[in-house]
Coordinates of C-alpha atoms and ligand atoms in Angstrom, one line a residue:
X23 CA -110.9 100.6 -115.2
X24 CA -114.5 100.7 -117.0
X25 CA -115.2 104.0 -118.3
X26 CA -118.8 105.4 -117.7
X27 CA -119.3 107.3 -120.5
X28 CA -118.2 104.9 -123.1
X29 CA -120.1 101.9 -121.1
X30 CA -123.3 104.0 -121.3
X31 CA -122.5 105.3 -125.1
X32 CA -122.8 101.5 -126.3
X33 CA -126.1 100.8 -124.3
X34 CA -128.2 103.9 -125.2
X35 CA -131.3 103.4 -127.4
X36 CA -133.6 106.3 -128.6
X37 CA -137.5 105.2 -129.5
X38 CA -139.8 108.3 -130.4
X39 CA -143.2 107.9 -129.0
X40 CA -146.2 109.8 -130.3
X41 CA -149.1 108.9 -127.9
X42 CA -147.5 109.7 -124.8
X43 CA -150.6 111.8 -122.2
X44 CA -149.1 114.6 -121.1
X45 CA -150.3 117.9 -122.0
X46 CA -147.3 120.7 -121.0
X47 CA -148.0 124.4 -119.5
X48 CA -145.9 127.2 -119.2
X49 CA -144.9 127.6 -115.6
X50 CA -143.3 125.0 -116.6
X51 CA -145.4 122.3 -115.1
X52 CA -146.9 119.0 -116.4
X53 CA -150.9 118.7 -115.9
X54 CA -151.9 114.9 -115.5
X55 CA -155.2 116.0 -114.4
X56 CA -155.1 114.3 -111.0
X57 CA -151.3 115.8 -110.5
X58 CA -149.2 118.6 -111.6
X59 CA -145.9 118.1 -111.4
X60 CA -144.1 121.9 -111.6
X61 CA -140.5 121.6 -112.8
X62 CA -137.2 124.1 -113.2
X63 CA -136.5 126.2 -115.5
X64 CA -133.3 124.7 -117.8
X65 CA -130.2 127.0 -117.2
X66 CA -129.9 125.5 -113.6
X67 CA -129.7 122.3 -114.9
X68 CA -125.9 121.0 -114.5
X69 CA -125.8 118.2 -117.5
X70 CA -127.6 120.8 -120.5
X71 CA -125.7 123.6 -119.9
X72 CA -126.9 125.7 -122.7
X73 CA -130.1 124.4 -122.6
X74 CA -132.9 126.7 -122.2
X75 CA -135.6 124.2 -121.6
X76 CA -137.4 123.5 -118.8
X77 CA -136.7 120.1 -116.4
X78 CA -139.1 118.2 -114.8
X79 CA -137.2 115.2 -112.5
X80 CA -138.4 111.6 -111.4
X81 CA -141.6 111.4 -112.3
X82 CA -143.0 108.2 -111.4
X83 CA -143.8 105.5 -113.6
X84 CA -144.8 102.9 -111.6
X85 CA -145.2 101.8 -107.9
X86 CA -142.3 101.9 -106.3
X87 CA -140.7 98.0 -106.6
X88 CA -140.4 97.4 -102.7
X89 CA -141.0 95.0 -100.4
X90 CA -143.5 92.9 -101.1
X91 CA -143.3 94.0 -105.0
X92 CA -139.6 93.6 -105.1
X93 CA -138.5 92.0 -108.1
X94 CA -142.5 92.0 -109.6
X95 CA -142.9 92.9 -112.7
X96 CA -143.7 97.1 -112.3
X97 CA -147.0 97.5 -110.8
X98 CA -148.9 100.4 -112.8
X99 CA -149.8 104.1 -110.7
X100 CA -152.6 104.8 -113.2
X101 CA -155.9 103.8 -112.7
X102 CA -157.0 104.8 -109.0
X103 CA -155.8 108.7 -109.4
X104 CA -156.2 110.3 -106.1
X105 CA -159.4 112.5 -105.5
X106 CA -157.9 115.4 -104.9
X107 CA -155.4 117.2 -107.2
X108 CA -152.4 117.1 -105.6
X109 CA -148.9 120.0 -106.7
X110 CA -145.9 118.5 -106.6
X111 CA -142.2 119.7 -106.9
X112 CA -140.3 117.8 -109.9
X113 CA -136.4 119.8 -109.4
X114 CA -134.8 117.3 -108.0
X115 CA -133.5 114.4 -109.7
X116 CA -134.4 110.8 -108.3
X117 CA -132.3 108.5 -107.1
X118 CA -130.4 105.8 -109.7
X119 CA -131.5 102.4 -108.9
X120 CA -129.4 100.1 -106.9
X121 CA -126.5 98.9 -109.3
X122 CA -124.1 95.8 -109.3
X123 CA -120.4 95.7 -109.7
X124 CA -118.7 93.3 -111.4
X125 CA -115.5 91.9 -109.6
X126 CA -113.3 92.8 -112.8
X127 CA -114.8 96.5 -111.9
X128 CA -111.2 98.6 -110.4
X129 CA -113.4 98.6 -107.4
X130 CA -115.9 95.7 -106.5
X131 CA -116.6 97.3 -103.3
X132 CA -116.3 101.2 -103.8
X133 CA -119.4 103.0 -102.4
X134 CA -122.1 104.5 -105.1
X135 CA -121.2 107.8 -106.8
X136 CA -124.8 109.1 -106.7
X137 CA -127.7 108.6 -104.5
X138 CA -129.3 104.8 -105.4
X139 CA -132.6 103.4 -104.1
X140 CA -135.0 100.3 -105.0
X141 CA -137.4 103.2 -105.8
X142 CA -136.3 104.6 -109.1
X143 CA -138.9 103.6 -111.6
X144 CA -139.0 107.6 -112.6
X145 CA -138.6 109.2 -115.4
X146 CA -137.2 112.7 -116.4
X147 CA -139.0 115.0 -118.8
X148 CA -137.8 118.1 -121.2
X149 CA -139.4 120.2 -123.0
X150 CA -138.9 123.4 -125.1
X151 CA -140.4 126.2 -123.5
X152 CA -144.3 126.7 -124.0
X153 CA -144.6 123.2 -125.3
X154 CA -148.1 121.7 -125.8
X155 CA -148.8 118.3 -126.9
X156 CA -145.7 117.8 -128.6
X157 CA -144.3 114.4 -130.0
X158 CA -142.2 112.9 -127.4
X159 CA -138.8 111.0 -127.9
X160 CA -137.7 108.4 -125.2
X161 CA -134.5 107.3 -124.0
X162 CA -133.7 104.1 -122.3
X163 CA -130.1 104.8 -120.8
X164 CA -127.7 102.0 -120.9
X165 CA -125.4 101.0 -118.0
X166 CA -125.5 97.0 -117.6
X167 CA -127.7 96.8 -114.2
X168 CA -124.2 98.5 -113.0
X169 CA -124.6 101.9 -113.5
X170 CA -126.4 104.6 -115.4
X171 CA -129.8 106.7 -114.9
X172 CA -132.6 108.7 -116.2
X173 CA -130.7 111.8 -115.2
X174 CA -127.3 110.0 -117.0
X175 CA -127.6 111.6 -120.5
X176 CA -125.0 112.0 -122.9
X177 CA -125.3 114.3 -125.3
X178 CA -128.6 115.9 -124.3
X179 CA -129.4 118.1 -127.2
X180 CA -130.7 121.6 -126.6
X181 CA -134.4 121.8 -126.7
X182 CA -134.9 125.2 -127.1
X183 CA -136.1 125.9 -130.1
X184 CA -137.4 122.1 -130.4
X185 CA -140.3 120.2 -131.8
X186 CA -140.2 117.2 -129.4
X187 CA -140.0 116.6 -126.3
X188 CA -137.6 114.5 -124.3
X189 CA -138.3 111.5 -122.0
X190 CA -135.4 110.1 -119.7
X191 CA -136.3 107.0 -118.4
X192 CA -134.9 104.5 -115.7
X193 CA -135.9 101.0 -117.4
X194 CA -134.5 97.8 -117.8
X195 CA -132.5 97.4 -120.7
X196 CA -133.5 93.9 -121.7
X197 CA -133.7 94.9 -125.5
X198 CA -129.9 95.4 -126.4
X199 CA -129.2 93.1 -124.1
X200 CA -129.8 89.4 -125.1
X201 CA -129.7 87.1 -122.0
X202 CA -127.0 84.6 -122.8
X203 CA -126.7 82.7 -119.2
X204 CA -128.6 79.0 -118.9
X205 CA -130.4 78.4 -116.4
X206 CA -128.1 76.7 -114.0
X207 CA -126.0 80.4 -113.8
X208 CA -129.6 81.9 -112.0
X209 CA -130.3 79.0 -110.1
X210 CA -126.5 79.1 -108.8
X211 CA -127.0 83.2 -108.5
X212 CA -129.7 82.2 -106.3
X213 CA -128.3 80.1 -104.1
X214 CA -125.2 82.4 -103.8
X215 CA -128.1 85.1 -102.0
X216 CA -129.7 82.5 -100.3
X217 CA -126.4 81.2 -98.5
X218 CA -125.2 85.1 -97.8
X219 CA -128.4 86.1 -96.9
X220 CA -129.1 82.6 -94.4
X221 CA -132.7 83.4 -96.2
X222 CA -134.6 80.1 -97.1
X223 CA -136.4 81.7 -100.1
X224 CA -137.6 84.7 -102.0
X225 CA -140.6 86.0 -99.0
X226 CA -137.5 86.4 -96.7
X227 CA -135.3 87.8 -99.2
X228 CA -137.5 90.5 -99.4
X229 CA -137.6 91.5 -96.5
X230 CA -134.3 92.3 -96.0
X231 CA -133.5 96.5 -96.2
X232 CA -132.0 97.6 -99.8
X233 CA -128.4 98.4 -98.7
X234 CA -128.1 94.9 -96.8
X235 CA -128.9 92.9 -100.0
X236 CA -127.2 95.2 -102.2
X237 CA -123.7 94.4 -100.5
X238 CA -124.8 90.7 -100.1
X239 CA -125.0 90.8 -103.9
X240 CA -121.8 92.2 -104.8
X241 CA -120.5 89.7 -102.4
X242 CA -121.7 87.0 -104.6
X243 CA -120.3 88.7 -108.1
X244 CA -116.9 88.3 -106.6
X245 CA -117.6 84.8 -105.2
X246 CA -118.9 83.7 -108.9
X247 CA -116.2 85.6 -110.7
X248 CA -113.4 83.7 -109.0
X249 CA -115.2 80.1 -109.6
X250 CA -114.6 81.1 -112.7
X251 CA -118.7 81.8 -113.2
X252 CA -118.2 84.4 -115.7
X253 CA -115.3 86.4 -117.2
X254 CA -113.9 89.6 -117.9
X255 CA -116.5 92.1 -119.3
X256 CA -119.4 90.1 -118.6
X257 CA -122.1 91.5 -116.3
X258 CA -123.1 88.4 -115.0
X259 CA -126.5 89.5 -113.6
X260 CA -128.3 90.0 -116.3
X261 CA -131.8 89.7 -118.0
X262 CA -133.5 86.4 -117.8
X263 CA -135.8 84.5 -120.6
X264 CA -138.9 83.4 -118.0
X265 CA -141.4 83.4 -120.6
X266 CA -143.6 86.3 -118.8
X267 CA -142.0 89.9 -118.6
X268 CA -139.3 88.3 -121.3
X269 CA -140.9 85.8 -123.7
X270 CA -137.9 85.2 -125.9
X271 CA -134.2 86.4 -127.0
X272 CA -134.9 89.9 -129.3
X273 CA -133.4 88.3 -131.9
X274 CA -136.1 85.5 -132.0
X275 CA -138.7 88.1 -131.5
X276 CA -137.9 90.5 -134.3
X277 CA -137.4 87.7 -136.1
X278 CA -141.4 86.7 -135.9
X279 CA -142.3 90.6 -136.3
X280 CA -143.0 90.9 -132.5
X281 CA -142.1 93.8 -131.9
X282 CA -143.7 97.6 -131.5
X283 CA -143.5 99.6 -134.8
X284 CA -142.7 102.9 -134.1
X285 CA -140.2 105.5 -135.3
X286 CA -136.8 104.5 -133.8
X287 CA -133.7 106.8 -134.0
X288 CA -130.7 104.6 -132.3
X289 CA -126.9 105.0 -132.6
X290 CA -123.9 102.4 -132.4
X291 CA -120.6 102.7 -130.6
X292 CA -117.4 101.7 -132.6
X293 CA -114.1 100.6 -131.0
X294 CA -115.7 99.8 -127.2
X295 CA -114.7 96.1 -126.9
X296 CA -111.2 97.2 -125.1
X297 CA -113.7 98.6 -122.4
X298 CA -114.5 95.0 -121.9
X299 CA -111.0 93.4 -122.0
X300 CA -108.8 91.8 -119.8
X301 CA -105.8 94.2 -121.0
X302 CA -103.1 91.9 -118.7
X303 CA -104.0 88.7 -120.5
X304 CA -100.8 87.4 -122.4
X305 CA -102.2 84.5 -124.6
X306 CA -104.5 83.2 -126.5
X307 CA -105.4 80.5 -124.5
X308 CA -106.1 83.0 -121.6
X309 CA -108.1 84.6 -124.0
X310 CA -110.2 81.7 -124.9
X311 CA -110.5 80.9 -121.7
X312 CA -112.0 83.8 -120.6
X313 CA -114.4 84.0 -123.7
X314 CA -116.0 80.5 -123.0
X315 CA -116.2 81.7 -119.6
X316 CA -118.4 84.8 -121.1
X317 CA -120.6 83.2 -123.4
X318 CA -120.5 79.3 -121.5
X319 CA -122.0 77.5 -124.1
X320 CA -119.4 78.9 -127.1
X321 CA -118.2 76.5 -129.4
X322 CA -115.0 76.2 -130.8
X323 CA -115.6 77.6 -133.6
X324 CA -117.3 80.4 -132.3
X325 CA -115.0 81.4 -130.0
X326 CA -112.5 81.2 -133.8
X327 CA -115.2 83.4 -135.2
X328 CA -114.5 85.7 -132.5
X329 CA -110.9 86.3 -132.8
X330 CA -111.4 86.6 -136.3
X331 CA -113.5 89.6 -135.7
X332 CA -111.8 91.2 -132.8
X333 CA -108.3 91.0 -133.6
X334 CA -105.3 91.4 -131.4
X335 CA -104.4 94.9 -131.1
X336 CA -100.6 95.2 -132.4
X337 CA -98.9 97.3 -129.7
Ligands
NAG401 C1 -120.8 123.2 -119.3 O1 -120.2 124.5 -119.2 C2 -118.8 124.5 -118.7 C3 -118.4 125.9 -118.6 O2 -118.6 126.6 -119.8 C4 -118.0 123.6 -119.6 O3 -116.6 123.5 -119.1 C5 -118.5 122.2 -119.7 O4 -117.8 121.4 -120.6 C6 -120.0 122.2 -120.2 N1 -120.6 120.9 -120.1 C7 -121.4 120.4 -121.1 C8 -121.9 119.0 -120.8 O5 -121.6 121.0 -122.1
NAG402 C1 -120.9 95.5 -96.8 O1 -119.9 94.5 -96.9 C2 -118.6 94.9 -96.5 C3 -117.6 93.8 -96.8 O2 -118.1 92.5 -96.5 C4 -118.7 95.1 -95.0 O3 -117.4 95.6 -94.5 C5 -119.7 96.3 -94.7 O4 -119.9 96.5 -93.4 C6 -121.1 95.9 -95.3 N1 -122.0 97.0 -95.3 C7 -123.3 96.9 -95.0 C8 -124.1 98.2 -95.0 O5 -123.8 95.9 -94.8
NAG403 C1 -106.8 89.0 -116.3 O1 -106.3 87.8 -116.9 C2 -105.2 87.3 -116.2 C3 -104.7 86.1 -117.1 O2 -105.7 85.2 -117.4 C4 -105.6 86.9 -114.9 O3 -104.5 86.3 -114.2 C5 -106.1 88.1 -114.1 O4 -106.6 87.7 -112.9 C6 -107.2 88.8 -114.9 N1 -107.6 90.0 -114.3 C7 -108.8 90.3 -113.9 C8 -109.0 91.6 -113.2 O5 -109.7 89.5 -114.0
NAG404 C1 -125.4 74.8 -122.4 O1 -124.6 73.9 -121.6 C2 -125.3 73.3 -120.5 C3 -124.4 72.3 -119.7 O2 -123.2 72.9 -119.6 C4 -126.5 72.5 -121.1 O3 -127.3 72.0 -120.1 C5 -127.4 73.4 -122.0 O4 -128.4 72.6 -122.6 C6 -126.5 74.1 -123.0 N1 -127.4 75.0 -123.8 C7 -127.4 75.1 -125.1 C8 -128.3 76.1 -125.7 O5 -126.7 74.3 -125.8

């Protein structure tokens, strides 16, 4: 039903960074100082099939979020570099991290299509060949908290002959995504786990394995999507105001100048919304219905704006 490509074509942001500490040889390897990672040459690569450039794969970022740091904010890796330098193979691509699936998915239960862990805070870098201390351009892929990957990259350019280099990076994708549940939707998320999980709070919650809570999870989307929680298109799990790793909605932010200046290349996707639609609803009153159930505060004349702006396909 929900096409992958198209999903991950409306989230995709591009943010070129000019700071970022890593100085590139020629084998081609990446030289941290405390850890080379040594990477593969780009014609093996499946996705950048003309691509000459060399591929280094799931870098780490971070600590990996598990157990006792599950659902912390990321716990940084630099800082206490390890005495020795230590080699380290970077072919392989890591793991996606584990991904929800909304009931309205064709599939609420099929299994993953790619290998998924907790323990995906990596990141994916390309370079030209021979490249030394060039800019570097970061992606943030786009997928919903239901699919997508550092490795999932439309449209990776070729980097041949290139003056950047290229970061692919598995991050939250709280910008483009402006939390719209209340509060009430995560405490009742909450209690959904608790009850599948028999867990009285959060200490036990994590200590339950990845693949356990994972199901008990998708369990809970289809629970919530057929009390009416959330409609058609809507992720439901989502990113959360708390006032610590997310201070505010973006738009409140830009709009006080908090944000990061730095040069920012990003794209917009055109004619997606049918990607999101309930294609067997009849009227507009199913319609409406389902739009309040997607944004549960909407007002009337909201929900009118709405149809004004997304009009009824003629068949
Ligand atoms: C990769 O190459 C194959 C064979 O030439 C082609 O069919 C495919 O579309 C290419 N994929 C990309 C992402 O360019
Ligand atoms: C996941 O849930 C399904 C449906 O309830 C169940 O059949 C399956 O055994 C569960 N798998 C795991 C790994 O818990
Ligand atoms: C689509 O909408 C119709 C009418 O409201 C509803 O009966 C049906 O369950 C919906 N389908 C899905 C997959 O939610
Ligand atoms: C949204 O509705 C709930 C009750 O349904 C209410 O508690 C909350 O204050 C409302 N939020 C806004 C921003 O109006």
């Amino acid at each position: 039903m929900i096409s992958a490509t198209s999903l991950c074509l409306l989230l995709t942001i591009w943010s070129a960074l000019t700071y970022f500490p890593v100085v590139f040889a020629a084998d081609p390897s990446i030289d941290l100082g405390y850890v080379k990672y040594i990477g593969k040459p780009g014609s093996a690569i499946k996705y950048a099939n003309n691509s000459a450039a060399p591929y280094h794969f799931a870098l780490p970022y971070a600590y990996p979020p598990v157990g006792s740091l599950r659902w912390l904010a990321p716990k940084p890796i630099y800082g206490s570099p390890p005495s020795t330098i230590s080699i380290i193979s970077a072919i392989v691509p890591g793991p996606a991290c584990i991904q929800g699936v909304p009931a309205w998915h064709a599939n609420p239960f099929a299994s993953p299509t790619c290998p998924v862990s907790e323990a995906c805070l990596t990141l994916d870098i390309i370079t030209p060949n021979n490249a030394n201390n060039l800019p570097v351009m970061l992606r943030i892929h786009g997928g919903g908290y239901t699919e997508g990957q550092s490795e999932y990259s439309n449209g990776i350019p070729d980097l041949t002959h290139s003056k950047w280099a290229f970061v692919w990076v598995t991050i939250a994708e709280y910008l483009w995504w402006p939390p719209h549940h209340e509060t009430n939707v995560q405490v009742s998320q909450f209690q959904d786990i608790l009850q599948e999980t028999g867990c009285p709070d959060v200490a036990c919650l994590r200590s339950w394995g990845e693949r356990k809570l994972a199901n008990v999870t998708r369990k809970t989307y289809v629970t919530a999507y057929f009390n009416h929680q959330y409609g058609y298109g809507d992720f439901y799990f989502g990113p959360v105001v708390d006032g610590k790793v997310i201070l505010d909605l973006p738009s409140r932010e830009f709009e006080r100048g908090r944000f990061r200046q730095v040069p920012l290349m990003t794209t917009h996707t055109q004619y997606e919304f049918f990607i999101f639609s309930n294609g067997t609803m009849k009227t507009g009153l199913e319609l409406i219905s389902d739009l309040k159930q997607f944004f549960p505060n909407a007002t009337n004349p909201f929900v009118e704006q709405i149809i004004l702006l997304y009009p009824t396909a003629k068949s």
